[in-house]
mmCIF file of C-alpha atoms in Angstrom:
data_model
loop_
_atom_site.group_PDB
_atom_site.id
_atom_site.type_symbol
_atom_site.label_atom_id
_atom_site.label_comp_id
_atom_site.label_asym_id
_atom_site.label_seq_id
_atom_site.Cartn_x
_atom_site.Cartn_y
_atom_site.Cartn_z
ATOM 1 C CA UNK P 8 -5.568 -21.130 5.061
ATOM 2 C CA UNK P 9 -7.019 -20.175 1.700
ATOM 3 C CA UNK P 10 -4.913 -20.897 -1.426
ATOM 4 C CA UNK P 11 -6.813 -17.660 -2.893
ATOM 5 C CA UNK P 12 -3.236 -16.482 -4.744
ATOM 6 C CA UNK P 13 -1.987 -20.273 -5.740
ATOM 7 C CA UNK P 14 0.182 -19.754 -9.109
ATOM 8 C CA UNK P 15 -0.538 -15.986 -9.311
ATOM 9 C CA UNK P 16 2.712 -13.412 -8.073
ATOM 10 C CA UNK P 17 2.641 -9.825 -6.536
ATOM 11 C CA UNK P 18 4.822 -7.325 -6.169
ATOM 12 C CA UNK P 19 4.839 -4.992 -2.460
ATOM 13 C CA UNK P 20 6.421 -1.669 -2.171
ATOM 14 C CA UNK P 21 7.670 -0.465 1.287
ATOM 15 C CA UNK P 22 7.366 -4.073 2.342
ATOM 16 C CA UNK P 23 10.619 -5.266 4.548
ATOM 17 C CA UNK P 24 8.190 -4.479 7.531
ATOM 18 C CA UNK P 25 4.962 -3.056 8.973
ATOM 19 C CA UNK P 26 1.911 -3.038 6.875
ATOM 20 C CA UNK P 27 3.500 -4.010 3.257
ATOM 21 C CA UNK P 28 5.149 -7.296 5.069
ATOM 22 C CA UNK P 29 1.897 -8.468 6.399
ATOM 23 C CA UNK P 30 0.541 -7.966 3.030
ATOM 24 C CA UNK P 31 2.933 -10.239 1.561
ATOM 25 C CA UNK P 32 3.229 -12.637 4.460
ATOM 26 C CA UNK P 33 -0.675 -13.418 3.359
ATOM 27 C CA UNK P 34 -0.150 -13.322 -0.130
ATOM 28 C CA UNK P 35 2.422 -15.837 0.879
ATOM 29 C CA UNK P 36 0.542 -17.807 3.218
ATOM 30 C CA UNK P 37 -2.580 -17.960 0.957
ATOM 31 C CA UNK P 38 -0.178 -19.736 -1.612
ATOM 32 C CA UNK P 39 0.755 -16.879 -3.747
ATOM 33 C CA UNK P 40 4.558 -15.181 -4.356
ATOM 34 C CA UNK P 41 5.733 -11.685 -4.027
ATOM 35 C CA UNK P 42 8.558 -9.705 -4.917
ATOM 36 C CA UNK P 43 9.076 -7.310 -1.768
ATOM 37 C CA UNK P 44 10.646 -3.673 -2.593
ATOM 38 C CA UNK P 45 11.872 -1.216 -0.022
ATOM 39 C CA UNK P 46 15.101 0.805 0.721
ATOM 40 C CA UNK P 47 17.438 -0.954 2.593
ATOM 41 C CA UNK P 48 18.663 -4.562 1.389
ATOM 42 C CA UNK P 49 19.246 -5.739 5.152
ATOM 43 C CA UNK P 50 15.351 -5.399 6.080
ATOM 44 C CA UNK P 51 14.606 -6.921 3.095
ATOM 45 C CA UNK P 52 16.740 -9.914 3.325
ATOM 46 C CA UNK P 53 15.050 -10.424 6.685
ATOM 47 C CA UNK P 54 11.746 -10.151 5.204
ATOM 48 C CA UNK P 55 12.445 -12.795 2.565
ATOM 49 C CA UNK P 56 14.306 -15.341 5.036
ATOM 50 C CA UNK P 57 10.477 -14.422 7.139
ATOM 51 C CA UNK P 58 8.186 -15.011 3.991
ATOM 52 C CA UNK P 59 10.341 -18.048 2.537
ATOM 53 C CA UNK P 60 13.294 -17.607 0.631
ATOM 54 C CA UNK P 61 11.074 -20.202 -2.148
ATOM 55 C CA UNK P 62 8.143 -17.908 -2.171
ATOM 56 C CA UNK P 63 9.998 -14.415 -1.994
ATOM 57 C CA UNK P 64 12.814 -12.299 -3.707
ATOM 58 C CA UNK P 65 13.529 -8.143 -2.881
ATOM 59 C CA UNK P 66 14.858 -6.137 -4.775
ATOM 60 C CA UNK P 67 15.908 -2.854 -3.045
ATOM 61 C CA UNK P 68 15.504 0.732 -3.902
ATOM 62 C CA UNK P 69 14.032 3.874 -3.720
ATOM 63 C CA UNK P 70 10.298 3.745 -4.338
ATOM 64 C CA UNK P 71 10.125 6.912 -6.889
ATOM 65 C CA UNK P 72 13.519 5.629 -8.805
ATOM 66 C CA UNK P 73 12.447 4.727 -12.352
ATOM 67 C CA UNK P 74 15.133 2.517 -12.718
ATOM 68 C CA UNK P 75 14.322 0.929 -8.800
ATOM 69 C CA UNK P 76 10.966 0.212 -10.533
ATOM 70 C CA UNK P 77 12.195 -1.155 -14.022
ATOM 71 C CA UNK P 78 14.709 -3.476 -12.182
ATOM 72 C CA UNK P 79 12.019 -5.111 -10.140
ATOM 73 C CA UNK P 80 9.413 -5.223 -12.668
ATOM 74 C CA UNK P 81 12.086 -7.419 -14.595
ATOM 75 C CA UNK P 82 12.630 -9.332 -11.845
ATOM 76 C CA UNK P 83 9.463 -10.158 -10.746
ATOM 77 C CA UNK P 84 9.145 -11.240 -14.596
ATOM 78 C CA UNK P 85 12.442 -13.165 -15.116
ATOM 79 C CA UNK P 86 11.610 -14.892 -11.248
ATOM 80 C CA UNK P 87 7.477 -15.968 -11.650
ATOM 81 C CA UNK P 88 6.708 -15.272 -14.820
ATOM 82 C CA UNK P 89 3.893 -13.090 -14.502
ATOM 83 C CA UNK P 90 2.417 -10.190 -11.852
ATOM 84 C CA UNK P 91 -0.949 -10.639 -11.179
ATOM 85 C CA UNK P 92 -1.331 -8.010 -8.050
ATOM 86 C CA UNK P 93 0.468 -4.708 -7.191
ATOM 87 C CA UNK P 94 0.270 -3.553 -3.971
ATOM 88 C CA UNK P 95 1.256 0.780 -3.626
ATOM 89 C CA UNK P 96 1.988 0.758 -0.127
ATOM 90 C CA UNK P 97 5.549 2.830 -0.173
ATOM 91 C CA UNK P 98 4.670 6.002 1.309
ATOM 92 C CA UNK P 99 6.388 8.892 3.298
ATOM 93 C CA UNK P 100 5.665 11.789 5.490
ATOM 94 C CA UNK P 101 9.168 13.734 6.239
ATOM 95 C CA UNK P 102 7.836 16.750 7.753
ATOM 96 C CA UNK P 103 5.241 18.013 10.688
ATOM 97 C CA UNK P 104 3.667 20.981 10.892
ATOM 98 C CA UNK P 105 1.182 23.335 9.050
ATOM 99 C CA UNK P 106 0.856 23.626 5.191
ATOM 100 C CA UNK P 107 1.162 27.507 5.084
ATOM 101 C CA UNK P 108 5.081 27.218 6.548
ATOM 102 C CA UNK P 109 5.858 23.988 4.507
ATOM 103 C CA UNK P 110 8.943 23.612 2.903
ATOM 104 C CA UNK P 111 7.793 22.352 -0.981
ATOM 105 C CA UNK P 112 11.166 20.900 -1.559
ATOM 106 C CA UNK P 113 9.562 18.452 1.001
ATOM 107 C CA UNK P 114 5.847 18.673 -0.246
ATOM 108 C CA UNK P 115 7.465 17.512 -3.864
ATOM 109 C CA UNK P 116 9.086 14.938 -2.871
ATOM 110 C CA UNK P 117 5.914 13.613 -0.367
ATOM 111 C CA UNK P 118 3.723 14.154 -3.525
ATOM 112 C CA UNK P 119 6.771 11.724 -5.930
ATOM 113 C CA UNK P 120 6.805 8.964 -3.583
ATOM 114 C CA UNK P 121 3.089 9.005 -2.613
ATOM 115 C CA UNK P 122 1.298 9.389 -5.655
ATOM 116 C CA UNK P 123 3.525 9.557 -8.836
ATOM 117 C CA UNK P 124 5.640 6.268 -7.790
ATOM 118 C CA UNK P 125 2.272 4.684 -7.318
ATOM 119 C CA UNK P 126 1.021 5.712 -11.020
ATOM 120 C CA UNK P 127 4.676 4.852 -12.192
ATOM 121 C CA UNK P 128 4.517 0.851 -10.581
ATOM 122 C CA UNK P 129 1.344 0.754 -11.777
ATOM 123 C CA UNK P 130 2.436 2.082 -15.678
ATOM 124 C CA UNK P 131 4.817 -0.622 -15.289
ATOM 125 C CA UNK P 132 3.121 -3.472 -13.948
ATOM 126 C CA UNK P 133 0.169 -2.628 -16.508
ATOM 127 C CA UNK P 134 2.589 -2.465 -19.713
ATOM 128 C CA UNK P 135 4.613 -5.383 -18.635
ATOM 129 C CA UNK P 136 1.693 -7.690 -17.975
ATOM 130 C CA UNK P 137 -1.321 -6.991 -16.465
ATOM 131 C CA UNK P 138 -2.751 -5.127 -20.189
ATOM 132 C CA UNK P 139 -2.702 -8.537 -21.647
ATOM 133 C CA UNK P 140 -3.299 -11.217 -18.997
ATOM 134 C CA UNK P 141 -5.418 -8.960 -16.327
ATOM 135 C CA UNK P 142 -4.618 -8.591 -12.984
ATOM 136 C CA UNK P 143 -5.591 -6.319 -9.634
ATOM 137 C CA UNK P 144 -4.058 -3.243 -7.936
ATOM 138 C CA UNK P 145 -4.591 -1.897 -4.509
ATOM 139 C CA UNK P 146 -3.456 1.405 -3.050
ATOM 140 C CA UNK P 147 -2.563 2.033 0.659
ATOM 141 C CA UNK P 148 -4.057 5.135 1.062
ATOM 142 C CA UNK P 149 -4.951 6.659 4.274
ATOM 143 C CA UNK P 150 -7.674 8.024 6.755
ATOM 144 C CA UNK P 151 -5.845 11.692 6.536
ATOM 145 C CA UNK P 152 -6.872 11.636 2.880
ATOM 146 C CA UNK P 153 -10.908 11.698 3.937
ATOM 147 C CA UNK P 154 -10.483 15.167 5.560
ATOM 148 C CA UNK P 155 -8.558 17.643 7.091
ATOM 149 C CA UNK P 156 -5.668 16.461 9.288
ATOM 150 C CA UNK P 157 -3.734 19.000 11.589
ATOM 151 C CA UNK P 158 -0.078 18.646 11.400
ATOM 152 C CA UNK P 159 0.331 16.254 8.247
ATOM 153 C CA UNK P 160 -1.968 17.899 5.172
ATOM 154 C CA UNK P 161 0.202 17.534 2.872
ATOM 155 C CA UNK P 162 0.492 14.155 3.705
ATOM 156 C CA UNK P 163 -3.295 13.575 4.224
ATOM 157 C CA UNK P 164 -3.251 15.580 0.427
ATOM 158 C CA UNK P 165 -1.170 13.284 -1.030
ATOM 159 C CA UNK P 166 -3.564 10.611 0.008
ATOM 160 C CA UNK P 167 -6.269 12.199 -1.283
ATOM 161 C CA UNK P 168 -4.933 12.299 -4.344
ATOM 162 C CA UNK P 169 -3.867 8.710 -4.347
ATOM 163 C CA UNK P 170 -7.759 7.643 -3.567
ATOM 164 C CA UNK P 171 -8.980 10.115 -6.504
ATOM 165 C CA UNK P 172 -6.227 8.268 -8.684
ATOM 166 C CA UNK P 173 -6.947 4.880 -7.559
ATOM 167 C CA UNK P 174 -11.084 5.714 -8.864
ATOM 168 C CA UNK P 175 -9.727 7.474 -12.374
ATOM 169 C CA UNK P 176 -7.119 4.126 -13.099
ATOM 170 C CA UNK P 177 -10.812 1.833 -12.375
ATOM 171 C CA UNK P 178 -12.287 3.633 -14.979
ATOM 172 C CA UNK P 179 -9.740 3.524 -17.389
ATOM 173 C CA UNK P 180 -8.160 0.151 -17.042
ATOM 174 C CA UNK P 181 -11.338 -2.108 -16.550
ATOM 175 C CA UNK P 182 -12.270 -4.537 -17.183
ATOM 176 C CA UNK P 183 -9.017 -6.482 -17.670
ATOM 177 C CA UNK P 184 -7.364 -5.151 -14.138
ATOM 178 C CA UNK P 185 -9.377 -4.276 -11.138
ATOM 179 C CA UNK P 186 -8.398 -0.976 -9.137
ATOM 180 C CA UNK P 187 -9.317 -0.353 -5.164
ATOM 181 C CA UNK P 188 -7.737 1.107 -2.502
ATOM 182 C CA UNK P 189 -7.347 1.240 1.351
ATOM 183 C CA UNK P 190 -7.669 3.863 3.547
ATOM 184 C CA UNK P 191 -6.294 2.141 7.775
ATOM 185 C CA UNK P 192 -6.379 5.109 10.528
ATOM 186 C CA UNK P 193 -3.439 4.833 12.766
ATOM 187 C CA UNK P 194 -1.966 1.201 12.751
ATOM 188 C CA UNK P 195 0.708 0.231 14.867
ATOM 189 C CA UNK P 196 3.909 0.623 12.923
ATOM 190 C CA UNK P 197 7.370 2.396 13.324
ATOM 191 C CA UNK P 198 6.257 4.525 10.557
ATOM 192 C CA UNK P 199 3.156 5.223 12.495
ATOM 193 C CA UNK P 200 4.707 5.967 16.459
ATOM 194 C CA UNK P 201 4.786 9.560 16.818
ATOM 195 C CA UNK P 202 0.952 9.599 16.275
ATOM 196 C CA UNK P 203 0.374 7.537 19.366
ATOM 197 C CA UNK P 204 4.199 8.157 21.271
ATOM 198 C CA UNK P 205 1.673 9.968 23.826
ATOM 199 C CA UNK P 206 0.512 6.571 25.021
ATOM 200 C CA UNK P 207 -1.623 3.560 22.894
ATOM 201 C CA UNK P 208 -4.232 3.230 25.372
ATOM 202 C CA UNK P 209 -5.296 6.868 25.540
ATOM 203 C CA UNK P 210 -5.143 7.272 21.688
ATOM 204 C CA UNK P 211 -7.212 4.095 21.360
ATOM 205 C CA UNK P 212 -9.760 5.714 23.765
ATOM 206 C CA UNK P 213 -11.474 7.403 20.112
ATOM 207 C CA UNK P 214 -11.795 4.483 18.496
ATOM 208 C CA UNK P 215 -15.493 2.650 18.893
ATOM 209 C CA UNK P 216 -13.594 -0.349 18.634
ATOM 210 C CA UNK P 217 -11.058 0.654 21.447
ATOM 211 C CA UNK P 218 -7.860 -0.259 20.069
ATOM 212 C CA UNK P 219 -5.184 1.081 17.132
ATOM 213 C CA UNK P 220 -5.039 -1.488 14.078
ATOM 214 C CA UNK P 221 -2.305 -3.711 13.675
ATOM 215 C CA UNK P 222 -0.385 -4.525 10.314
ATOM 216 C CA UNK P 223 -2.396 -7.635 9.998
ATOM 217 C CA UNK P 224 -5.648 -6.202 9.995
ATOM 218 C CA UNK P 225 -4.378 -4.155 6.677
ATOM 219 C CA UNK P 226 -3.306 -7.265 5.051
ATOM 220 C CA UNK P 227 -6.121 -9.164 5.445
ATOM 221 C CA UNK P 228 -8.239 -5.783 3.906
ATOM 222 C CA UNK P 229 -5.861 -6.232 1.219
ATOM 223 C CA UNK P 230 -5.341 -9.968 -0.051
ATOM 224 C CA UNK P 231 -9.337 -9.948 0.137
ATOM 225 C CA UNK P 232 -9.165 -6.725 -2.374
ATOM 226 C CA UNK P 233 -6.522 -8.581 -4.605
ATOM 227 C CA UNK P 234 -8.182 -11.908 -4.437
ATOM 228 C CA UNK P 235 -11.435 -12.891 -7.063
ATOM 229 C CA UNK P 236 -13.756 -12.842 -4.021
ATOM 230 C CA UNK P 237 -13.980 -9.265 -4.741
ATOM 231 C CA UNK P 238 -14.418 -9.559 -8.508
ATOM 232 C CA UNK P 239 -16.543 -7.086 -8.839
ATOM 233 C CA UNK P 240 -15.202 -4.700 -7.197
ATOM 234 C CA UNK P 241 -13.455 -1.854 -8.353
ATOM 235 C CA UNK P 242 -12.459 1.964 -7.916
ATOM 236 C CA UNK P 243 -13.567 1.695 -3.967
ATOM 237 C CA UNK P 244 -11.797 2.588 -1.020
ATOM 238 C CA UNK P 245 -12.637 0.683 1.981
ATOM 239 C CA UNK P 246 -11.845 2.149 5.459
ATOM 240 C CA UNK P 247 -9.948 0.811 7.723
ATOM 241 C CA UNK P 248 -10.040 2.421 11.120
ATOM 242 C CA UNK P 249 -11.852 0.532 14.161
ATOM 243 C CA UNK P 250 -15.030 3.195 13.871
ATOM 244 C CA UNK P 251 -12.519 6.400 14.969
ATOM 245 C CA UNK P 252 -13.890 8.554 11.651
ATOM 246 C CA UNK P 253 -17.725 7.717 12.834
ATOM 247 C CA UNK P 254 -16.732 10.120 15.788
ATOM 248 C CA UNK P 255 -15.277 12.746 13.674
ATOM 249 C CA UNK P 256 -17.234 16.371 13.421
ATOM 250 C CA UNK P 257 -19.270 16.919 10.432
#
């Protein structure tokens, strides 16, 4: 394996499973370290026993909780000495059903964890030490954000508004810290289930590629993103979704 993130540290939200642990398992593998953030300390003392206790800490919280995101910061800090990547993968989707009979206690609170936490990590992770010493960011965005997406809009919204964010923060924090974003179609996660609970194979039937992505297809998307092979890249989203927008109406 690589050694693409020897000496450098990350931090991963909504990583004690799915696609944010595979990120860090390859940040890990590829010689790097990662401070790991989610909800519940359990699942995230799993995750760290997974990744290596030597090569991961957690700290546990709610994604959109300023002090959640000071405490980890510090930690990160006080435990490696630096952050090199962030990683915005924390994301929610509470609710089903069309935008016109939404409840917007529930579209707030999608729109705070999916786009505001990610501007607030990255505040944080730039003013703490990326300003100064440079450093990469990647957003886990999603295929709902490219169009319209029956049944979770403001969802796909939210994402939409995390890829426009993820091409403004390019612009503005270049060239010291590199900005890019991902965008997977339905990858096979408990987060992900009810959108192929009908049955795997027949979902995967729209996919040119014939099968749903798994977390480790994100990760690798990712630590490539994060990683100086793609040094000169920045504000772009790259799609992740086995060919099923290709068959999409236009």
């Amino acid at each position: 394996m690589d050694t693409r993130f020897e000496g450098k540290a990350a931090i991963v939200t909504g990583a004690s499973r799915g696609i944010g642990l595979a990120i860090a398992q390859r940040i890990v593998d590829e010689g790097g370290r990662v401070c790991i953030t989610a909800r519940k300390q359990e699942t995230l003392d799993e995750a760290v026993a997974a990744l290596g206790a030597d090569r991961a800490i957690a700290v546990a919280g709610k994604g959109d909780d300023a002090e959640h995101q000071e405490s980890a910061v510090k930690a990160t800090l006080e435990a490696f000495g630096r952050i090199d990547c962030l990683v915005n993968n924390a994301g929610i989707n509470p609710v089903y059903g069309r935008l016109v009979d939404l409840d917007l206690g529930a579209a707030r609170k999608i729109v705070e964890v999916n786009c505001l936490a990610a501007l607030a990590w990255t505040q944080r992770a730039y003013h703490g030490w990326m300003a100064e010493h440079g450093g990469s960011i990647v957003n886990v965005a999603s295929v709902a954000g490219l169009g319209s997406s029956p049944g979770i809009g403001l969802y796909g919204a939210s994402k939409a508004m995390l890829i426009n964010m993820t091409r403004q923060l390019a612009v503005e924090l270049g060239p010291a810290v590199r900005v890019n974003a991902v965008a997977p179609a339905v990858v096979k996660t408990d987060f992900a289930k009810a959108l192929y609970s009908e049955g795997e194979e027949k979902v995967a039937q729209a996919y040119p590629l014939k099968r749903l992505g798994v977390p480790a297809d994100i990760g690798s998307a990712v630590a490539f993103l994060l990683s100086e092979d793609a040094s000169w890249m920045t504000g772009e989203l790259v799609v992740l979704d086995g060919g099923v927008t290709l068959t999409r109406e236009r």
